[in-house]
Amino acid sequence: MTERDTSPPPDFIRAIIAQDLKTGKNAGRVVTRFPPEPNGYLHIGHAKSICLNFGIASEHKGGICHLRFDDTNPTKEEIEYIDSIKKDIKWLGFEWGDHLYYASDYFERLYEYALQLIKAGSAYVCDLSAEEIRQTRGTLTEPGKESPYRQRSIKENLDLFERMRKGEFEDGSRVLRAKIDMASPNLNMRDPVIYRILKAAHPRTGDKWCIYPMYDFTHPLSDSIEGITHSICTLEFEDHRPLYDWFLDKLKVKSHPQQIEFARLNLSYTVMSKRKLLELVEQRYVTGWDDPRMPTISGLRRRGYTPESIRNFCERIGVAKRDSIVDMALLEHSIREDLNEKAPRVMAVLRPLKVIIDNYPKDKTEEFEILNHPNNPAMGSRNIPFSREIYIEQGDFLEDPPKRFFRLAPNREVRLRAAYFITCVDVVKDEKTGEIKELHCTYDPATRGGDAPDRRKVKGTLHWVSAPHSLPAEVRLYDRLFTKANPTGEKNGADFKAYLNPNSLEILTSSRVEPSLAGAKPEDRYQFERQGYFCVDSIDSKPDALVFNRTVTLRDSWAKIEKGMRRLSIFSFMDKV
Ligand code: ATP
Ligand code: MG
């Protein structure tokens, strides 16, 4: 058995690569690349591409995945983005080693290739404006019109292109176009622009250039220069593939990589385009690219997601050729599954209600030992202090409980997790507002540890913290960023921001956590019993003022969906019987 036999059946891309290896194409090499444009932070969609490209490389002996910044658009790109992209890829668990490249490093060679095209009569300088080029491009049903500059001599084209480089002409006054076919049924082949004049400084090449190559020209040539074997991209580039191949066929290149397209990841209840995410950042709908509500890698990280959970999610969704929207519940399921195993359990009271245990000695403190993980004793245990005054969750008490409410109520007995049974004997309210201020209870000393010797049962078990021992904390409850599953899919181009969830963040400032969290460090992750998974905020949390982010609640809607599907498939199986 080979290594790959243990993983799920290969997707269609891995199947193509396996076939290429079998037939000896590319001399047995597998070289992929991840080519982000540094004009924003990476999002979960990019993670799919990263897992695919770096994943494939790692599955083959000698396989390599390049990190290449596609930095051909100087006006939108920033060093901050380059740094964040590198950081996020490493955090996801992938390494490019020595294979870090920049398309801008190829500017000189790309210019040489452009000259080659001109000399071959396959490119010309065109003086039409951007608007005129658009207007003469034709439509899906009508051919385009040839530019009046299409028949310029090679000599004139060489002269003009060189002077474009020297900065003799204004932005937008001239472009270099490939000379292909204005009547092609594929619009991308209708003499596409390959160079434009843009007098803007580039983060890496400074003022050296005032002409910049277009993506469709840069990409195949960068792939070829680097000896990429399989150039994996998203479906919207399928129609660009003939152009990708045209450049490589026309020019004298050493290698001709194969472009393969797959469906991009779409996720419900969020948006995935960098332009839209930038809009949310710039217009301050979120606090930044790493806002825990963002679908960015840095946002998910700050929210408490682990690299493993994101990699597992990407493996689960698979790679296909058909566009679809993946349910956010599946991403949430992946982090729950991971944290269920890894996160130590602790007690935290998010909305505290003071409980005074009248018959418990005033100056007494005792400790209860609790396992850090119920199913994994190897994760150790800790001691939790208990005293006469504790906090419970406001929602765990009702003065007038409905039938199926099994938590605390007047004259009712419940268990305090790992401690004692208590019974509520009095409710103290604010005279003016009628708001419940504190509860008085009695405890049964015979139930120490949380069990009654007479085996009497209680229906509810509550989490709690000792009031004087607990630590104050701020807790940020995050919910989905949008109220609609597909905020960009609305008809008539309704603004996606109209569907922002006004309740995507609730900040609780008076929460209390058990004292064992005193040493909690940024990004430490916990399960707050009965509440969900939380992590220490990496930016705002301080040792003496802890801030926790809710990663995800405990309710698993995906598990329900899956169960439903299983039931469904049983039915369809029964139908067949
Ligand atoms: P966006 O549309 O979000 O701005 P992009 O495609 O312009 O994304 P790039 O920086 O060009 O962003 O993307 C780098 C790589 O990541 C490309 O190979 C692209 O195909 C891939 N990628 C981008 N978005 C997704 C996605 N949602 N699912 C899978 N792959 C993606
Ligand atoms: Mg792009």
Coordinates of C-alpha atoms and ligand atoms in Angstrom, one line a residue:
M1 CA 0.0 0.0 0.0
T2 CA 1.2 3.5 -0.8
E3 CA 0.8 6.4 1.6
R4 CA -2.2 7.8 -0.2
D5 CA -4.2 4.7 0.1
T6 CA -5.1 5.5 3.7
S7 CA -6.7 8.8 2.9
P8 CA -10.1 9.4 1.2
P9 CA -10.4 8.6 -2.5
P10 CA -8.4 11.1 -4.6
D11 CA -10.3 14.0 -6.1
F12 CA -10.2 14.7 -9.8
I13 CA -7.1 16.9 -9.5
R14 CA -5.2 14.3 -7.6
A15 CA -6.3 11.7 -10.1
I16 CA -5.0 13.9 -13.0
I17 CA -1.6 14.2 -11.2
A18 CA -1.4 10.5 -10.5
Q19 CA -2.0 9.8 -14.1
D20 CA 0.6 12.3 -15.2
L21 CA 3.1 10.6 -12.9
K22 CA 2.2 7.2 -14.4
T23 CA 2.8 8.4 -17.9
G24 CA 6.0 10.1 -17.0
K25 CA 4.8 13.6 -17.9
N26 CA 6.9 16.4 -16.2
A27 CA 9.6 13.8 -15.5
G28 CA 8.0 12.8 -12.3
R29 CA 7.9 16.2 -10.8
V30 CA 4.9 17.7 -9.0
V31 CA 5.2 21.5 -8.5
T32 CA 2.2 23.5 -7.5
R33 CA 1.8 27.1 -6.4
F34 CA -0.4 29.3 -4.3
P35 CA -0.6 32.7 -5.9
P36 CA -2.3 35.3 -3.7
E37 CA -2.7 38.9 -4.8
P38 CA -1.5 40.9 -1.8
N39 CA -4.6 43.2 -1.7
G40 CA -6.2 41.9 1.4
Y41 CA -6.0 39.3 4.1
L42 CA -6.5 35.6 3.3
H43 CA -9.9 34.1 4.0
I44 CA -11.3 30.6 4.4
G45 CA -11.7 30.2 0.6
H46 CA -8.0 30.8 0.3
A47 CA -7.5 28.1 2.9
K48 CA -9.1 25.6 0.6
S49 CA -6.7 26.5 -2.2
I50 CA -3.7 26.4 0.3
C51 CA -4.7 23.0 1.6
L52 CA -5.1 21.8 -1.9
N53 CA -1.8 23.1 -3.4
F54 CA 0.5 22.6 -0.4
G55 CA -1.4 19.3 0.4
I56 CA -0.8 17.9 -3.1
A57 CA 2.9 18.8 -3.0
S58 CA 3.4 17.2 0.4
E59 CA 1.8 14.0 -0.8
H60 CA 4.5 13.4 -3.4
K61 CA 8.1 12.6 -2.9
G62 CA 10.0 15.8 -3.9
G63 CA 6.8 17.7 -4.4
I64 CA 7.0 21.4 -4.0
C65 CA 4.5 24.2 -3.5
H66 CA 5.6 27.7 -4.3
L67 CA 4.2 30.8 -2.6
R68 CA 4.0 33.5 -5.2
F69 CA 2.7 36.9 -4.7
D70 CA 0.8 38.1 -7.7
D71 CA 1.8 41.7 -7.2
T72 CA 1.2 43.3 -10.5
N73 CA -1.3 45.9 -9.4
P74 CA 0.7 48.5 -7.5
T75 CA -2.2 50.7 -6.4
K76 CA -4.0 48.2 -4.3
E77 CA -1.2 46.3 -2.8
E78 CA 0.6 46.7 0.5
I79 CA 3.4 45.2 2.5
E80 CA 1.0 44.6 5.4
Y81 CA -0.9 42.2 3.3
I82 CA 2.2 40.3 2.3
D83 CA 3.2 39.9 5.9
S84 CA -0.2 38.8 7.0
I85 CA -0.5 36.2 4.1
K86 CA 2.9 34.6 5.1
K87 CA 1.9 34.5 8.7
D88 CA -1.5 32.9 8.0
I89 CA -0.1 30.2 5.7
K90 CA 2.5 29.2 8.4
W91 CA -0.2 29.2 11.0
L92 CA -2.3 26.9 8.9
G93 CA 0.7 24.5 9.0
F94 CA 2.3 24.9 5.6
E95 CA 5.8 25.8 4.5
W96 CA 7.1 27.1 1.3
G97 CA 10.8 26.7 2.3
D98 CA 13.0 28.4 -0.3
H99 CA 10.2 28.8 -2.7
L100 CA 9.0 32.3 -2.1
Y101 CA 8.5 34.3 -5.3
Y102 CA 7.0 37.6 -6.5
A103 CA 5.6 38.2 -9.9
S104 CA 7.2 41.6 -9.7
D105 CA 10.6 39.9 -9.8
Y106 CA 9.7 38.8 -13.3
F107 CA 8.9 42.3 -14.6
E108 CA 12.1 42.5 -16.7
R109 CA 11.5 39.0 -18.2
L110 CA 7.8 39.7 -18.8
Y111 CA 8.8 42.8 -20.7
E112 CA 11.2 40.7 -22.8
Y113 CA 8.4 38.3 -23.5
A114 CA 6.2 41.2 -24.6
L115 CA 8.9 42.3 -27.0
Q116 CA 9.0 38.7 -28.4
L117 CA 5.3 38.9 -29.0
I118 CA 5.6 42.2 -30.8
K119 CA 8.5 40.9 -33.0
A120 CA 6.4 37.9 -33.9
G121 CA 3.6 40.2 -35.0
S122 CA 1.4 38.9 -32.2
A123 CA 1.0 42.1 -30.1
Y124 CA 0.4 45.8 -30.9
V125 CA 0.2 49.1 -29.2
C126 CA -3.4 50.4 -29.2
D127 CA -4.3 54.0 -28.6
L128 CA -8.0 53.4 -27.9
S129 CA -9.2 54.4 -24.5
A130 CA -10.4 51.8 -22.0
E131 CA -14.0 52.8 -22.7
E132 CA -13.5 52.4 -26.5
I133 CA -11.8 49.0 -26.0
R134 CA -14.8 47.9 -24.0
Q135 CA -17.2 49.2 -26.6
T136 CA -15.5 47.5 -29.5
R137 CA -15.2 44.2 -27.7
G138 CA -18.5 42.9 -29.0
T139 CA -20.8 40.6 -27.0
L140 CA -21.4 36.9 -26.5
T141 CA -23.5 36.9 -29.7
E142 CA -21.7 39.6 -31.8
P143 CA -18.0 39.7 -32.8
G144 CA -15.8 42.6 -31.7
K145 CA -14.4 45.3 -34.0
E146 CA -10.8 45.4 -34.9
S147 CA -8.8 48.3 -33.5
P148 CA -7.7 50.9 -36.1
Y149 CA -4.2 50.4 -34.6
R150 CA -4.1 46.7 -35.1
Q151 CA -2.1 46.9 -38.3
R152 CA 0.8 49.0 -36.9
S153 CA 4.1 47.8 -38.1
I154 CA 6.4 45.8 -35.9
K155 CA 8.9 48.6 -35.9
E156 CA 6.3 51.2 -34.8
N157 CA 5.0 48.9 -32.1
L158 CA 8.5 48.3 -30.7
D159 CA 9.2 52.0 -30.7
L160 CA 5.9 52.9 -29.0
F161 CA 6.2 50.1 -26.4
E162 CA 9.7 51.1 -25.5
R163 CA 8.6 54.7 -25.1
M164 CA 5.6 53.5 -23.0
R165 CA 8.2 52.0 -20.6
K166 CA 10.2 55.2 -20.6
G167 CA 7.2 57.1 -19.3
E168 CA 6.6 59.3 -22.4
F169 CA 2.8 58.8 -22.4
E170 CA 0.0 59.5 -19.9
D171 CA -1.8 56.8 -17.9
G172 CA -4.5 55.2 -20.0
S173 CA -3.4 56.8 -23.3
R174 CA -2.0 53.5 -24.8
V175 CA -2.0 49.8 -24.0
L176 CA -0.2 46.8 -25.5
R177 CA -2.7 44.2 -26.7
A178 CA -2.2 40.6 -27.9
K179 CA -3.2 40.2 -31.5
I180 CA -5.5 37.1 -31.5
D181 CA -9.0 37.2 -32.9
M182 CA -11.7 39.9 -32.5
A183 CA -14.3 37.4 -33.7
S184 CA -13.4 34.6 -31.3
P185 CA -16.5 33.2 -29.5
N186 CA -14.3 33.5 -26.3
L187 CA -14.3 37.1 -25.3
N188 CA -10.9 36.7 -23.5
M189 CA -9.3 36.0 -26.9
R190 CA -10.5 39.3 -28.5
D191 CA -7.1 41.1 -28.4
P192 CA -6.8 41.2 -24.6
V193 CA -4.8 44.0 -23.0
I194 CA -1.5 42.7 -21.7
Y195 CA 0.3 45.9 -20.6
R196 CA -1.1 49.2 -19.3
I197 CA 0.5 52.5 -18.3
L198 CA 0.3 53.3 -14.6
K199 CA 2.5 55.9 -13.1
A200 CA 2.3 54.5 -9.6
A201 CA 5.1 53.4 -7.2
H202 CA 5.2 49.6 -6.6
P203 CA 5.8 48.4 -3.0
R204 CA 8.7 46.3 -4.3
T205 CA 10.0 47.9 -7.5
G206 CA 9.4 51.5 -6.5
D207 CA 9.4 53.9 -9.5
K208 CA 11.3 51.6 -11.8
W209 CA 8.2 50.8 -13.8
C210 CA 5.4 52.8 -15.2
I211 CA 3.9 50.0 -17.3
Y212 CA 2.5 47.0 -15.6
P213 CA 1.6 43.6 -17.1
M214 CA -2.0 42.3 -16.7
Y215 CA -2.9 39.2 -14.8
D216 CA -3.7 37.0 -17.8
F217 CA -0.3 37.6 -19.3
T218 CA 1.7 37.5 -16.0
H219 CA 0.2 34.3 -14.6
P220 CA 1.0 31.7 -17.3
L221 CA 4.5 33.1 -17.7
S222 CA 5.2 33.2 -14.0
D223 CA 4.0 29.6 -13.8
S224 CA 6.3 28.6 -16.7
I225 CA 9.3 30.5 -15.4
E226 CA 9.0 28.7 -12.1
G227 CA 8.5 25.3 -13.7
I228 CA 5.1 24.8 -12.2
T229 CA 3.6 21.5 -13.4
H230 CA 0.0 21.9 -12.3
S231 CA -1.5 25.4 -12.1
I232 CA -4.6 24.9 -10.0
C233 CA -7.1 27.8 -10.0
T234 CA -10.8 28.5 -9.5
L235 CA -13.5 27.9 -12.0
E236 CA -13.9 31.5 -13.2
F237 CA -10.6 31.1 -15.0
E238 CA -11.8 28.2 -17.1
D239 CA -12.6 30.7 -20.0
H240 CA -9.1 32.1 -19.6
R241 CA -7.4 28.8 -20.1
P242 CA -7.3 29.2 -24.0
L243 CA -5.5 32.5 -23.4
Y244 CA -3.2 30.9 -20.8
D245 CA -2.2 28.3 -23.4
W246 CA -2.0 30.8 -26.2
F247 CA 0.8 32.8 -24.5
L248 CA 2.8 29.8 -23.7
D249 CA 2.4 28.4 -27.2
K250 CA 3.4 31.7 -28.9
L251 CA 6.4 32.3 -26.7
K252 CA 9.6 30.4 -26.5
V253 CA 9.2 28.9 -23.0
K254 CA 10.8 25.9 -21.4
S255 CA 7.8 24.6 -19.7
H256 CA 4.0 24.6 -20.3
P257 CA 2.1 24.0 -17.1
Q258 CA -1.3 22.6 -17.1
Q259 CA -4.1 24.8 -15.8
I260 CA -6.8 22.9 -13.9
E261 CA -9.9 24.6 -12.4
F262 CA -11.9 23.7 -9.4
A263 CA -15.0 25.2 -7.7
R264 CA -14.2 28.0 -5.2
L265 CA -15.5 27.7 -1.7
N266 CA -18.6 29.7 -0.9
L267 CA -19.8 29.7 2.7
S268 CA -23.2 30.6 4.0
Y269 CA -23.8 33.6 6.2
T270 CA -20.7 35.4 5.2
V271 CA -19.0 37.0 2.2
M272 CA -15.8 35.9 0.6
S273 CA -14.6 38.5 -1.8
K274 CA -11.7 40.6 -0.6
R275 CA -13.2 43.7 -2.1
K276 CA -16.3 43.2 0.1
L277 CA -14.3 42.3 3.2
L278 CA -12.2 45.4 2.6
E279 CA -15.4 47.4 2.5
L280 CA -16.5 46.0 5.9
V281 CA -13.1 46.9 7.4
E282 CA -12.8 50.4 5.8
Q283 CA -16.4 51.4 6.7
R284 CA -15.9 50.0 10.3
Y285 CA -18.6 47.4 10.3
V286 CA -16.0 45.2 11.9
T287 CA -12.9 46.2 14.0
G288 CA -10.4 45.0 11.4
W289 CA -9.4 42.1 9.1
D290 CA -8.9 40.0 12.2
D291 CA -12.3 40.8 13.7
P292 CA -13.5 37.4 15.1
R293 CA -16.6 37.6 12.9
M294 CA -14.6 37.8 9.7
P295 CA -14.2 34.7 7.5
T296 CA -10.5 35.6 7.3
I297 CA -7.8 33.2 8.6
S298 CA -6.7 35.8 11.1
G299 CA -10.4 36.4 12.2
L300 CA -11.0 32.7 12.6
R301 CA -7.8 32.4 14.5
R302 CA -8.7 35.2 16.9
R303 CA -12.1 33.7 17.3
G304 CA -10.5 30.5 18.5
Y305 CA -10.4 28.2 15.5
T306 CA -7.4 25.8 15.3
P307 CA -5.4 25.2 12.2
E308 CA -6.4 21.5 12.4
S309 CA -10.1 22.3 12.4
I310 CA -9.7 24.4 9.3
R311 CA -7.6 21.8 7.5
N312 CA -10.2 19.1 8.5
F313 CA -12.9 21.3 7.2
C314 CA -11.1 21.7 3.8
E315 CA -10.6 18.0 3.6
R316 CA -14.3 17.4 4.3
I317 CA -15.7 19.8 1.7
G318 CA -13.5 18.1 -0.9
V319 CA -12.6 19.4 -4.4
A320 CA -15.1 19.4 -7.2
K321 CA -15.9 21.1 -10.5
R322 CA -19.3 22.3 -9.5
D323 CA -20.1 25.6 -7.6
S324 CA -22.0 25.2 -4.4
I325 CA -22.5 26.9 -1.0
V326 CA -21.1 25.1 2.0
D327 CA -23.1 25.4 5.2
M328 CA -21.4 27.5 7.9
A329 CA -22.6 24.8 10.3
L330 CA -20.0 22.4 8.8
L331 CA -17.2 24.8 9.7
E332 CA -18.6 25.2 13.2
H333 CA -18.9 21.4 13.4
S334 CA -15.2 21.1 12.6
I335 CA -14.0 23.4 15.4
R336 CA -16.4 21.8 17.9
E337 CA -15.1 18.4 17.0
D338 CA -11.5 19.5 17.5
L339 CA -12.1 21.4 20.7
N340 CA -14.2 18.7 22.2
E341 CA -11.1 16.6 22.3
K342 CA -8.5 19.3 23.1
A343 CA -10.1 22.0 25.2
P344 CA -10.0 21.7 29.0
R345 CA -13.3 22.2 30.7
V346 CA -13.7 25.1 33.1
M347 CA -16.6 26.9 34.9
A348 CA -17.4 30.4 34.0
V349 CA -20.6 32.4 34.8
L350 CA -21.4 34.8 32.0
R351 CA -24.3 36.6 33.5
P352 CA -23.8 36.3 37.3
L353 CA -26.5 36.0 39.9
K354 CA -25.2 36.0 43.5
V355 CA -26.3 33.0 45.7
I356 CA -25.7 33.1 49.5
I357 CA -25.7 29.8 51.2
D358 CA -27.1 30.6 54.6
N359 CA -26.1 27.5 56.5
Y360 CA -22.5 27.4 55.1
P361 CA -19.9 28.7 57.6
K362 CA -18.8 32.3 56.9
D363 CA -15.1 32.0 56.8
K364 CA -14.9 28.5 55.3
T365 CA -13.4 27.6 52.0
E366 CA -13.1 24.1 50.7
E367 CA -11.8 22.8 47.4
F368 CA -13.3 20.3 45.0
E369 CA -11.1 18.4 42.5
I370 CA -12.4 18.3 39.0
L371 CA -11.0 16.6 35.9
N372 CA -9.9 19.0 33.2
H373 CA -11.5 16.7 30.6
P374 CA -14.2 14.2 31.4
N375 CA -12.9 11.6 29.0
N376 CA -9.2 12.2 29.1
P377 CA -7.7 11.8 32.6
A378 CA -4.3 12.5 31.1
M379 CA -5.3 16.1 30.9
G380 CA -5.1 16.2 34.7
S381 CA -7.4 17.8 37.2
R382 CA -7.6 21.0 39.3
N383 CA -9.0 22.2 42.6
I384 CA -11.9 24.6 42.6
P385 CA -12.6 26.7 45.7
F386 CA -16.1 26.8 47.2
S387 CA -17.4 29.2 49.7
R388 CA -20.6 30.7 51.2
E389 CA -21.1 33.1 48.3
I390 CA -21.2 31.9 44.8
Y391 CA -22.4 33.0 41.4
I392 CA -24.7 31.1 39.2
E393 CA -26.0 32.0 35.8
Q394 CA -29.0 34.3 35.8
G395 CA -30.7 32.0 33.3
D396 CA -30.4 29.1 35.7
F397 CA -33.0 30.5 38.0
L398 CA -36.7 31.2 37.4
E399 CA -39.1 32.4 40.1
D400 CA -42.0 30.9 38.3
P401 CA -40.6 28.0 36.3
P402 CA -42.5 26.5 33.4
K403 CA -43.0 22.7 33.3
R404 CA -39.8 21.6 31.7
F405 CA -37.5 24.0 33.5
F406 CA -35.3 21.7 35.7
R407 CA -32.9 24.3 37.1
L408 CA -33.2 26.3 40.3
A409 CA -36.5 27.7 41.5
P410 CA -38.0 28.6 44.9
N411 CA -38.0 25.6 47.2
R412 CA -36.3 23.5 44.6
E413 CA -33.1 21.5 45.1
V414 CA -30.4 21.3 42.4
R415 CA -26.8 20.1 42.2
L416 CA -23.9 22.5 42.1
R417 CA -21.5 20.7 39.8
A418 CA -19.0 18.6 41.8
A419 CA -20.0 20.4 45.0
Y420 CA -23.3 20.2 46.9
F421 CA -27.0 20.1 46.5
I422 CA -28.6 23.4 47.3
T423 CA -32.2 24.4 47.8
C424 CA -33.5 27.9 47.2
V425 CA -35.2 29.4 50.3
D426 CA -35.5 33.1 49.5
V427 CA -35.3 35.6 46.6
V428 CA -34.1 39.1 47.3
K429 CA -35.4 41.8 44.9
D430 CA -34.6 45.4 44.3
E431 CA -37.5 47.3 45.9
K432 CA -37.9 49.8 43.0
T433 CA -37.2 47.7 39.9
G434 CA -38.3 44.3 41.1
E435 CA -35.1 42.9 39.6
I436 CA -33.7 39.8 41.4
K437 CA -30.6 40.9 43.3
E438 CA -29.6 37.7 45.1
L439 CA -30.8 34.3 46.2
H440 CA -30.6 32.6 49.5
C441 CA -30.1 28.9 49.6
T442 CA -29.3 26.1 52.0
Y443 CA -26.9 23.3 51.3
D444 CA -26.9 19.7 52.4
P445 CA -23.5 18.8 53.8
A446 CA -24.2 15.1 53.2
T447 CA -24.1 15.7 49.4
R448 CA -20.4 16.7 49.3
G449 CA -18.9 16.0 45.9
G450 CA -22.4 16.2 44.3
D451 CA -24.1 13.0 45.3
A452 CA -26.7 12.3 48.0
P453 CA -26.1 9.3 50.2
D454 CA -29.8 8.5 50.3
R455 CA -29.7 8.5 46.5
R456 CA -32.3 11.1 46.1
K457 CA -32.2 12.7 42.7
V458 CA -32.1 16.2 41.4
K459 CA -33.0 17.1 37.9
G460 CA -30.6 20.0 37.3
T461 CA -26.8 20.4 37.7
L462 CA -25.6 24.0 37.5
H463 CA -22.1 25.4 37.0
W464 CA -20.9 28.0 39.5
V465 CA -17.9 30.0 40.7
S466 CA -17.1 31.1 44.2
A467 CA -17.8 34.8 44.4
P468 CA -14.7 35.9 46.4
H469 CA -12.3 33.6 44.5
S470 CA -13.6 34.1 41.0
L471 CA -11.9 36.5 38.5
P472 CA -13.7 39.2 36.6
A473 CA -13.8 38.8 32.8
E474 CA -15.2 40.4 29.7
V475 CA -16.8 37.9 27.4
R476 CA -17.6 38.6 23.7
L477 CA -20.4 36.5 22.3
Y478 CA -20.1 36.3 18.6
D479 CA -22.7 35.2 16.2
R480 CA -22.9 35.0 12.4
L481 CA -22.0 38.2 10.5
F482 CA -25.0 38.1 8.2
T483 CA -28.7 37.2 8.8
K484 CA -29.0 35.8 5.2
A485 CA -27.4 32.5 4.1
N486 CA -26.5 34.2 0.8
P487 CA -26.0 37.9 1.4
T488 CA -24.7 38.6 -2.0
G489 CA -27.1 36.4 -3.9
E490 CA -30.0 38.9 -3.7
K491 CA -31.8 40.1 -6.8
N492 CA -31.4 43.6 -8.1
G493 CA -28.0 44.0 -6.7
A494 CA -29.2 44.8 -3.2
D495 CA -26.3 45.9 -1.0
F496 CA -25.0 42.9 0.9
K497 CA -24.4 45.2 3.9
A498 CA -28.2 45.4 4.3
Y499 CA -28.0 41.9 5.7
L500 CA -25.4 42.4 8.4
N501 CA -26.5 40.8 11.6
P502 CA -27.1 43.6 14.1
N503 CA -26.6 41.1 16.9
S504 CA -23.3 39.6 15.7
L505 CA -21.6 40.8 18.8
E506 CA -22.8 41.0 22.4
I507 CA -20.3 42.1 25.0
L508 CA -20.7 40.9 28.6
T509 CA -18.6 43.0 31.0
S510 CA -19.4 41.4 34.3
S511 CA -18.7 37.8 33.8
R512 CA -16.8 35.7 36.4
V513 CA -14.5 32.8 35.7
E514 CA -13.0 30.2 38.0
P515 CA -9.6 31.2 39.5
S516 CA -7.7 28.5 37.6
L517 CA -7.9 30.9 34.6
A518 CA -5.6 33.4 36.3
G519 CA -2.7 32.4 34.1
A520 CA -4.7 32.1 30.8
K521 CA -2.6 33.3 27.9
P522 CA -3.7 34.7 24.5
E523 CA -5.3 32.1 22.3
D524 CA -5.7 29.6 25.1
R525 CA -8.9 27.7 24.4
Y526 CA -11.4 26.3 26.9
Q527 CA -14.8 24.8 27.1
F528 CA -16.9 26.9 29.5
E529 CA -19.2 24.1 30.8
R530 CA -22.7 24.2 29.4
Q531 CA -21.9 27.4 27.4
G532 CA -19.6 26.7 24.5
Y533 CA -15.9 27.0 23.5
F534 CA -14.1 30.2 24.3
C535 CA -10.6 31.5 23.8
V536 CA -8.5 34.3 25.3
D537 CA -8.5 37.3 23.0
S538 CA -5.1 37.8 21.5
I539 CA -5.2 41.6 21.3
D540 CA -7.4 43.0 24.1
S541 CA -6.9 40.4 27.0
K542 CA -4.6 41.4 29.8
P543 CA -3.4 39.3 32.7
D544 CA -5.5 41.4 35.1
A545 CA -8.4 42.0 32.7
L546 CA -9.2 38.8 30.9
V547 CA -11.2 39.0 27.6
F548 CA -12.7 35.8 26.1
N549 CA -14.1 35.3 22.7
R550 CA -16.9 32.8 22.1
T551 CA -15.6 30.5 19.3
V552 CA -18.8 28.5 19.0
T553 CA -21.7 27.3 21.1
L554 CA -22.2 23.7 22.2
R555 CA -25.3 23.2 20.1
D556 CA -24.3 21.4 16.9
S557 CA -26.7 22.2 14.2
W558 CA -24.6 20.3 11.7
A559 CA -24.8 17.1 13.7
K560 CA -28.6 17.5 13.4
I561 CA -28.4 18.1 9.7
E562 CA -26.2 15.1 9.2
K563 CA -28.5 12.9 11.3
G564 CA -31.4 14.1 9.2
M565 CA -29.5 13.2 6.0
R566 CA -28.7 9.8 7.3
R567 CA -32.3 9.3 8.1
L568 CA -33.2 10.5 4.7
S569 CA -30.7 8.1 3.0
I570 CA -32.1 5.2 5.1
F571 CA -35.5 6.1 3.7
S572 CA -34.3 6.3 0.2
F573 CA -32.6 3.0 0.7
M574 CA -35.9 1.5 2.0
D575 CA -37.7 2.9 -1.0
K576 CA -35.5 0.9 -3.2
V577 CA -36.0 -2.3 -1.2
Ligands
ATP1 P1 -11.3 37.3 -3.9 O1 -12.2 37.0 -5.0 O2 -11.7 36.8 -2.6 O3 -10.7 38.6 -3.9 P2 -9.1 36.2 -5.4 O4 -9.3 35.1 -6.2 O5 -9.0 37.6 -6.1 O6 -10.1 36.3 -4.2 P3 -6.3 35.8 -5.0 O7 -5.4 36.4 -4.0 O8 -6.2 36.1 -6.4 O9 -7.8 36.2 -4.6 O10 -6.4 34.2 -4.7 C1 -5.3 33.4 -4.6 C2 -5.7 32.0 -4.8 O11 -6.7 31.6 -4.0 C3 -6.2 31.8 -6.3 O12 -5.6 30.7 -6.8 C4 -7.6 31.7 -6.1 O13 -8.2 30.9 -7.1 C5 -7.8 31.0 -4.7 N1 -9.0 31.4 -4.1 C6 -9.5 32.6 -3.9 N2 -10.8 32.5 -3.4 C7 -11.1 31.2 -3.3 C8 -12.2 30.5 -2.8 N3 -13.3 31.1 -2.3 N4 -12.2 29.1 -2.8 C9 -11.1 28.5 -3.3 N5 -10.0 29.1 -3.7 C10 -10.0 30.5 -3.7
MG2 MG -7.6 37.4 -7.9

